[in-house]
Structure formats: structure tokens, C-alpha cells
Short mmCIF file of C-alpha atoms in Angstrom, two decimals:
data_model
loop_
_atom_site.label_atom_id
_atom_site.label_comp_id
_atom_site.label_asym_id
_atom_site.label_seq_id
_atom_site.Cartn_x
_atom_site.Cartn_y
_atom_site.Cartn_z
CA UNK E 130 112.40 55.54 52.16
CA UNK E 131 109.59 53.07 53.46
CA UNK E 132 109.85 55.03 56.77
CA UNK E 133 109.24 58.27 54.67
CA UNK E 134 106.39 57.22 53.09
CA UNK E 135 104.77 55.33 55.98
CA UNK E 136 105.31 58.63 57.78
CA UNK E 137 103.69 60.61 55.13
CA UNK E 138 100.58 57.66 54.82
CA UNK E 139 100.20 58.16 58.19
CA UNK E 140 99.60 61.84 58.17
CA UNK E 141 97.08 61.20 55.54
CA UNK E 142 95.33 58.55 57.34
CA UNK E 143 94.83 60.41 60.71
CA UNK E 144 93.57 63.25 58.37
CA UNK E 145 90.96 61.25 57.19
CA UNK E 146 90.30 59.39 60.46
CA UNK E 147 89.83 63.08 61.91
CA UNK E 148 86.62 63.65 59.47
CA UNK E 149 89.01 65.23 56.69
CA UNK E 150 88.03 64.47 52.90
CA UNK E 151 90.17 62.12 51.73
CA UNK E 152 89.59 63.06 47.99
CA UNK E 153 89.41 67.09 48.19
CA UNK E 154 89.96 68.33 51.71
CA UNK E 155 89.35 71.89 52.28
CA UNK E 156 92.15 74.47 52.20
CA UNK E 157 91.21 75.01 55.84
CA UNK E 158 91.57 71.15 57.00
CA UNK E 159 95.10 71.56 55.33
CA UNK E 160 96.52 74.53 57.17
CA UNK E 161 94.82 72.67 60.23
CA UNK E 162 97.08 69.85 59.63
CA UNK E 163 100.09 72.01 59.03
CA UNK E 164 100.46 72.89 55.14
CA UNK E 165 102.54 75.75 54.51
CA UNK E 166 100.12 78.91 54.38
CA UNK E 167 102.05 81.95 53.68
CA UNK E 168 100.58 84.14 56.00
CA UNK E 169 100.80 81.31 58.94
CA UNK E 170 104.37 80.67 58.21
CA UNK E 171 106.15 83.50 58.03
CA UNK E 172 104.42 84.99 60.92
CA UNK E 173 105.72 82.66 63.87
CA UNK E 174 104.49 79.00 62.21
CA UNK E 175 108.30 78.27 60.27
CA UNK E 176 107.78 74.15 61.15
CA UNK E 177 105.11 74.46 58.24
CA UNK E 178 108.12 74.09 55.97
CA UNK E 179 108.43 70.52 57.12
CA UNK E 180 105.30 69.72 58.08
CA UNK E 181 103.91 70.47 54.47
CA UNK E 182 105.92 67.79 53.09
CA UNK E 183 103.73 64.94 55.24
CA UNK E 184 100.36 67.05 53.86
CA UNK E 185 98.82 65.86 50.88
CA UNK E 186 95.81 67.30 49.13
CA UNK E 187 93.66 64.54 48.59
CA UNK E 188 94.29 60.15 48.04
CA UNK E 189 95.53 60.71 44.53
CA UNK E 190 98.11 63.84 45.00
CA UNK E 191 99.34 61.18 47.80
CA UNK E 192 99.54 58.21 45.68
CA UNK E 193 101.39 59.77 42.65
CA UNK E 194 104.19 61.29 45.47
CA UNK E 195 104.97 58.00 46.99
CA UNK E 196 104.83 56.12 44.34
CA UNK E 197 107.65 58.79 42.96
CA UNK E 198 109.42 58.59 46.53
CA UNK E 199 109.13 54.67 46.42
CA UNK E 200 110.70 54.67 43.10
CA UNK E 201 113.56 57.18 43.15
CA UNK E 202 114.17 56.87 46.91
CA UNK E 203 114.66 53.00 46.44
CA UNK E 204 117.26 53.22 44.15
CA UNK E 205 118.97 56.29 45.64
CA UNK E 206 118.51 54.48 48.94
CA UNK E 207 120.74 52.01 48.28
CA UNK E 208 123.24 53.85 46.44
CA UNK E 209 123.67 56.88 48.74
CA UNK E 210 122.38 55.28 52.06
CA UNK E 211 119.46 56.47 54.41
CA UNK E 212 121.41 59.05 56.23
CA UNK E 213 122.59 61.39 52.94
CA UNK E 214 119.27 60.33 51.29
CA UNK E 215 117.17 62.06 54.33
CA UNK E 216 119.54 64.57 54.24
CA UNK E 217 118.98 65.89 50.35
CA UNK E 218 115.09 64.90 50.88
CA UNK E 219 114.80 67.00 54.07
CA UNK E 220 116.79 69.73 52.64
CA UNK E 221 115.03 70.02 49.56
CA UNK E 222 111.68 69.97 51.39
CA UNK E 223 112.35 72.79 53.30
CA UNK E 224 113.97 74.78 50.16
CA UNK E 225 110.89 74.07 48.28
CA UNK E 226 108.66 75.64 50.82
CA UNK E 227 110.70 78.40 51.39
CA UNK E 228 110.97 79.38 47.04
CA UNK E 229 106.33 79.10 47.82
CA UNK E 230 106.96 81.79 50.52
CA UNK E 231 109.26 83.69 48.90
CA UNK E 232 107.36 83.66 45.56
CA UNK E 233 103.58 83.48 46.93
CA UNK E 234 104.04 86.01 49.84
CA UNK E 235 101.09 87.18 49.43
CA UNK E 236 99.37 84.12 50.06
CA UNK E 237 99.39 80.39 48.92
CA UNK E 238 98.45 77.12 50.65
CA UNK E 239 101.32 74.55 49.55
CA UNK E 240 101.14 70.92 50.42
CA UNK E 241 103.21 67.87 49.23
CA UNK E 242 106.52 66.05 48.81
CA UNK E 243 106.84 66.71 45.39
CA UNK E 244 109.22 69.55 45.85
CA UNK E 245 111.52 67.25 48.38
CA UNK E 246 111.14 64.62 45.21
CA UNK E 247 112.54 66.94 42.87
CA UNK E 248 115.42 67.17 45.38
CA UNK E 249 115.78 63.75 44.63
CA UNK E 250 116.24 64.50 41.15
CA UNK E 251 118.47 66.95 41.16
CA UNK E 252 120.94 64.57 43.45
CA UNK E 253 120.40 61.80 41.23
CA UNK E 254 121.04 63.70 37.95
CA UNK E 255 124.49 64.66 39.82
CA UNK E 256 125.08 61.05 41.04
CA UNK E 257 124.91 60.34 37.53
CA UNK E 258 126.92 63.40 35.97
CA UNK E 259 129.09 62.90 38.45
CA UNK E 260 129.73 59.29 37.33
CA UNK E 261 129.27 58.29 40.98
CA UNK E 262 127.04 55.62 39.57
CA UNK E 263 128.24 52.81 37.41
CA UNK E 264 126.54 52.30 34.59
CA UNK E 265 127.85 51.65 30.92
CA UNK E 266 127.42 54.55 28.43
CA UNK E 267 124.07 53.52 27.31
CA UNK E 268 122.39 52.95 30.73
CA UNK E 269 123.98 56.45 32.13
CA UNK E 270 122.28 58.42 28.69
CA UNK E 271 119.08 56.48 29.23
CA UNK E 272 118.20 57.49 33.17
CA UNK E 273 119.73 60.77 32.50
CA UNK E 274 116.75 61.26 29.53
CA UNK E 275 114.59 59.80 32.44
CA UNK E 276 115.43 61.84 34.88
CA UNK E 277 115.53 64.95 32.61
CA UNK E 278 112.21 63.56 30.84
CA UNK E 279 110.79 63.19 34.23
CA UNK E 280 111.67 66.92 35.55
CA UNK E 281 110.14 68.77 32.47
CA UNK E 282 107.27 67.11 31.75
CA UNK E 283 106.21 67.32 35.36
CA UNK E 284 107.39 71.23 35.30
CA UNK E 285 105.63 71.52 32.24
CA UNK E 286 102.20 69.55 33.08
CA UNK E 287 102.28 71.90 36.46
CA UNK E 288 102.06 75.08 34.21
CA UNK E 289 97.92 74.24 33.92
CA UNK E 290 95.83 73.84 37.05
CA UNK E 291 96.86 74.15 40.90
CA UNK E 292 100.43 73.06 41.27
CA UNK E 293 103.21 74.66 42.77
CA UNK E 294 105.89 74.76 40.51
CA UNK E 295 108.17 77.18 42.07
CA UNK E 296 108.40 74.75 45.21
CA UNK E 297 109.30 71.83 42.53
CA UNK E 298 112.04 74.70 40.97
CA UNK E 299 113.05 75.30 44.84
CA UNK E 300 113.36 71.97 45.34
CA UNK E 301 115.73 70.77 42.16
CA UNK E 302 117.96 73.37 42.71
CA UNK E 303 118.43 72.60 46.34
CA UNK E 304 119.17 68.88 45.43
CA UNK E 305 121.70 69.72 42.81
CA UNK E 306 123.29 72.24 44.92
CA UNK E 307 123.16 69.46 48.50
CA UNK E 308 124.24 67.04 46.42
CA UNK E 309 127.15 68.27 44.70
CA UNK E 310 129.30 68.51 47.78
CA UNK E 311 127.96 64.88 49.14
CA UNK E 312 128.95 63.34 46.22
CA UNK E 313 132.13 64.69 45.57
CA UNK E 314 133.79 64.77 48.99
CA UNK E 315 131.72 61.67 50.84
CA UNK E 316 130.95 59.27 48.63
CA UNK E 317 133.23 56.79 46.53
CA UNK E 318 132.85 55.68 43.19
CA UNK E 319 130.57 52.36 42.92
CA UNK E 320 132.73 49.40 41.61
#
């Protein structure tokens, strides 16, 4: 995770090193820097699907994604290890751009983690359906509520303004369908 998010800081910082806003860069700085633009990526550009996951549209769209990574990815991190946690992030990532493509073909200019972060939900709410976390009763109801809590209302604030939900949709579903297998056949039940 902190390699993940220095990664994606990174990004951001030689963005706004190279003269790009660091509040509201233009959609044309973004493609620049590899966002996934419809038109660019399905027409011979496909590493825009991963690349748009390090591209963030401004300090705050940033901030609230790694924060989210930091959080989730901590204590998935050490649950799941580095490797399988990558693995769903990646995965999801590249799902998520793909359902923008798919659903925006006509044109769209994605950028962001958040859909790779949703992955992250969807393997955590099967880590925890799955009961391949221990927690009592009470603890496994409460983060599932979070978890759920934390999917809708971010599905449901992204219905107003400029947000991709179908990416965060793309993403989920990747990271409940990823994580079903790793969980059941590769990882053991915490003691």
C-alpha cells in the first residue's frame, strides 16, 4: 500500500512540477499524462487503463483516494498480504476503466483510483462474508455496515457532478468476483 500511494503521489507531483494545475488541471494535461480518454484508448493507447489509476484530477480528488487506499489497503494489507492485495487492486483498476470505455464510448476522460478502491471493497466485503476474517459477531456486522455504508453513499454522492460511477460499479464487481476465488482456495482462516 505505501508503495501504491507513493507511486500515485508521485505521478501527481511530476504533474505539477511539469506546469500542470494542481487544483483543476485541464482535461488536456490529463490525457497528456495518460488518463483514460475513450477515443485514445481504444484506438492503440490500452496502457491508459493502468495508467489512469496513478492520474488524479486535482490535490483534493488525490487526497480523498489515498487516504481511502491508506485506510482499506492497510488493513487488507496485512490480512491478505501485498502480493493478492496488488493483485485485486490492479485487477479492479483495469476493470474499472474498461466498464468507462465500454459505457462512455463515445467519449469520457476518466482519472483516479477510486474504481481500483472499490475493488478493495468488494474483496473485503468477501473476506468478511466469507468469514476469512475473525471477528466476533458484532465487529463482523459493524465493518460489513461500513463497508456497505461506504459503497452506497459514495455510489450515491457520485450520481451529482463529474464522477465516474460506472468505473466505481466496474470496479466492485471485479473485486468481488477476484476475490472470491483468492479467498476460498488460497487463503486460510485467521486464528
Amino acid at each position: 500500500v505505501p508503495l501504491l500511494i507513493d507511486l500515485t503521489v508521485l505521478v501527481w507531483l511530476a504533474m505539477v512540477l511539469s506546469g500542470v494545475s494542481p487544483t483543476q488541471p485541464t482535461g488536456h494535461a490529463l490525457a497528456e499524462w495518460g488518463s483514460n480518454v475513450s477515443s485514445r484508448t481504444l484506438h492503440g493507447e490500452p496502457w491508459r487503463l493502468v495508467t489512469s489509476l496513478f492520474v488524479h484530477g486535482g490535490a483534493t480528488h488525490l487526497l480523498l483516494n489515498m487516504f481511502s487506499l491508506w485506510l482499506l489497503g492497510l488493513m487488507l494489507e496485512q490480512r491478505v498480504g501485498a502480493w493478492r492485495l496488488l493483485a485485486v487492486y490492479l485487477a479492479s483498476g483495469v476493470a474499472a476503466s474498461l466498464a468507462t470505455v465500454w459505457y462512455h464510448a463515445s467519449g469520457i476522460n476518466s482519472t483516479g483510483a477510486s474504481g481500483a478502491i472499490f475493488g478493495l471493497y468488494g474483496f473485503m466485503l468477501v473476506l468478511l462474508l466469507s468469514k476469512k476474517i475473525v471477528l466476533d459477531k458484532s465487529d463482523r456486522r459493524a465493518m460489513l455496515g461500513l463497508v456497505v455504508y461506504l459503497v452506497l453513499s459514495n455510489l450515491i454522492s457520485g450520481l451529482n457532478g463529474n464522477i465516474d460511477n460506472i468505473a466505481h460499479v466496474g470496479g466492485l464487481l471485479m473485486g468481488l468476483l477476484v476475490a472470491g476465488p483468492l479467498a476460498v482456495f488460497t487463503m486460510k482462516k485467521e486464528e
